CSV table of C-alpha atoms in Angstrom, one decimal:
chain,number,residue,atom,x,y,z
A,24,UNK,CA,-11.7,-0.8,2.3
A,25,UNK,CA,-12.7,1.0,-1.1
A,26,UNK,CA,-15.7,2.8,-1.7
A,27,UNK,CA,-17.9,2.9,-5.1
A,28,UNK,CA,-15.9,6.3,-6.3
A,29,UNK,CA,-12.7,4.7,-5.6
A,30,UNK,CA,-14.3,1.7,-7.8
A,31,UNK,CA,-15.3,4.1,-10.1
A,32,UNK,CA,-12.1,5.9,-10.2
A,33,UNK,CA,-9.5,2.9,-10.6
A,34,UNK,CA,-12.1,1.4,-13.6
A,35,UNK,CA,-11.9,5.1,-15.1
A,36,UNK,CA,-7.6,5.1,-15.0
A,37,UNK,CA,-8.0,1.9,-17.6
A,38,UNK,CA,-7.0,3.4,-21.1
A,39,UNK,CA,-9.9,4.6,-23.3
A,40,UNK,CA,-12.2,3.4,-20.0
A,41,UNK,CA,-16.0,4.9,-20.4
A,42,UNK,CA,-19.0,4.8,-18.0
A,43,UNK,CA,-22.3,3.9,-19.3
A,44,UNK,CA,-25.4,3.2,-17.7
A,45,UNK,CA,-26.3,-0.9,-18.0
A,46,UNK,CA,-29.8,-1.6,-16.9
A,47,UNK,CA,-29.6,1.4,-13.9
A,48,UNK,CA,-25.9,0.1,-12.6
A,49,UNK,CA,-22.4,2.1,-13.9
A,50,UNK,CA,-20.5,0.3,-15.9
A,51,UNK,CA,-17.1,0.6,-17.3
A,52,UNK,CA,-16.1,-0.3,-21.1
A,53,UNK,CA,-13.9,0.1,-23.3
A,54,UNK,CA,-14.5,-0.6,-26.8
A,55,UNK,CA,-18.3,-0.9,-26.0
A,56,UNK,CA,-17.5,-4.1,-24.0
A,57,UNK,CA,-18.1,-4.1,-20.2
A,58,UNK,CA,-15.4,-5.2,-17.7
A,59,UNK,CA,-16.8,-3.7,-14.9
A,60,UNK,CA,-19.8,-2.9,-13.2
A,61,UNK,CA,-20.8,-1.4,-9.5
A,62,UNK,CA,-23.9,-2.8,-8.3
A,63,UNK,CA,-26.0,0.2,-6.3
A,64,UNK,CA,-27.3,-2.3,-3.4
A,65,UNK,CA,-24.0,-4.4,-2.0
A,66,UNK,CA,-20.4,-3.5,-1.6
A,67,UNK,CA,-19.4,-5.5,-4.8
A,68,UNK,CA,-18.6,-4.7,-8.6
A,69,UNK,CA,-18.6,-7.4,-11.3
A,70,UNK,CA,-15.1,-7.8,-13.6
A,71,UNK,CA,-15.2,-9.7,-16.3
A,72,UNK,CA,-12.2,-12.4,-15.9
A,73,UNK,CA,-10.6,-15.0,-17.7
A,74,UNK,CA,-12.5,-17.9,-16.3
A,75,UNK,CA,-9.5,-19.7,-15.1
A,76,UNK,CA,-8.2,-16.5,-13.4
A,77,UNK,CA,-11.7,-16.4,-11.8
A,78,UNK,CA,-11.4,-20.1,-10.5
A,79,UNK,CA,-7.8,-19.1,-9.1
A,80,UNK,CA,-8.8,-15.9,-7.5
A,81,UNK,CA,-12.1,-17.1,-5.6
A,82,UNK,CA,-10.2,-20.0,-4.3
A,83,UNK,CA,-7.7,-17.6,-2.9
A,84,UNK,CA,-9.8,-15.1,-2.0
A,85,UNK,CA,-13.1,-16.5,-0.5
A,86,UNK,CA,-15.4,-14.4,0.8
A,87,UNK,CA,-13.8,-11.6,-1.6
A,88,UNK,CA,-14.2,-12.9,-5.2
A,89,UNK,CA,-17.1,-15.3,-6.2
A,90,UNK,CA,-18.3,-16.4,-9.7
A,91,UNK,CA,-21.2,-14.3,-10.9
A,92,UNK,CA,-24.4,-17.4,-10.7
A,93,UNK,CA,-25.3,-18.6,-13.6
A,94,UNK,CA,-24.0,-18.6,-17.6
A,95,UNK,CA,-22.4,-15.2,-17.0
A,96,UNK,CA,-20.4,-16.5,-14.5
A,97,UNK,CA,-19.3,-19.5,-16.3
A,98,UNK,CA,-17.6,-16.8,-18.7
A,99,UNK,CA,-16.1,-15.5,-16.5
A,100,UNK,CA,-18.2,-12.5,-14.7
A,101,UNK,CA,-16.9,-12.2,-11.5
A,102,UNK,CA,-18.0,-10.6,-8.2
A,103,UNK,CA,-15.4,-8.6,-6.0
A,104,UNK,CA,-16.9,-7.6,-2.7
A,105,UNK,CA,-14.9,-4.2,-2.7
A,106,UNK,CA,-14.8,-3.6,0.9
A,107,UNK,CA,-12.9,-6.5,1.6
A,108,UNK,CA,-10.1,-6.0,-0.6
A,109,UNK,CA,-6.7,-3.6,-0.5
A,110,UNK,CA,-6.9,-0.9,-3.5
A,111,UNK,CA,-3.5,-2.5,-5.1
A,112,UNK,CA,-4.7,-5.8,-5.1
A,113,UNK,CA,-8.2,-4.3,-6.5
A,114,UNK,CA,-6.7,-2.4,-9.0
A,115,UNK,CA,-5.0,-5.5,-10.1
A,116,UNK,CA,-8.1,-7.5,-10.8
A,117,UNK,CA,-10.0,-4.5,-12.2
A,118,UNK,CA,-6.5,-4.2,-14.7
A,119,UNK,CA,-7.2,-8.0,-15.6
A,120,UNK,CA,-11.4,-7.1,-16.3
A,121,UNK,CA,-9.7,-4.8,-19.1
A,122,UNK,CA,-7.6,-6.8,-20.7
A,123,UNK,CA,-10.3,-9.3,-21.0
A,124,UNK,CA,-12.4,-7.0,-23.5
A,125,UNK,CA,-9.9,-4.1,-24.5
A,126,UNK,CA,-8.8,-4.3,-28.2
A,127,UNK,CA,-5.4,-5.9,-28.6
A,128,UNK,CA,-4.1,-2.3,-30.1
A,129,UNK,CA,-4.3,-1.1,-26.6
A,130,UNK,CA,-2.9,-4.2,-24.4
A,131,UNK,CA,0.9,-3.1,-24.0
């Protein structure tokens, strides 16, 4: 079970990794582009996922990982209900957010 500063904290180890405010929520970027952010009201964080990753993951992980509603989540913006999840396995996905939107000079 992970808490928002362990959210915080694993989005933070990404390379370059920022916070920034987005409309009142934390988000992480790197690069100015969002793969994360930690919604103040519910136990989840948005990553920004490949879409097919997306379709893969909340199929194997209901009640964990659901598609954002909408056009962002048909890009792949992906909810993660962080309390339901092991850190490894979190810090897997929250690795996969950043490769999603981190410049190709820092994917290794």
């Amino acid at each position: 079970m992970l808490t928002r500063d362990e959210v915080r904290r694993i989005a933070l180890a990404q390379t370059e990794a920022y916070e920034a405010d987005h409309f009142g929520m934390p988000s992480f970027r790197v690069g100015k582009k969002i793969f994360c952010t930690i919604h103040q009201d519910h136990p989840r964080a948005m990553l920004k996922l490949d879409p097919e990753d997306q379709r893969n993951l909340a199929e194997g992980l209901p009640g964990v990982v659901e598609p954002v509603p909408g056009y962002w989540g048909s890009k792949g913006s992906t909810f993660v209900w962080f309390e339901r999840i092991e850190e490894p396995r979190f810090a897997e996905l929250m690795r996969m957010a950043w490769a999603q939107v981190a410049p190709k000079r820092l994917i290794g």
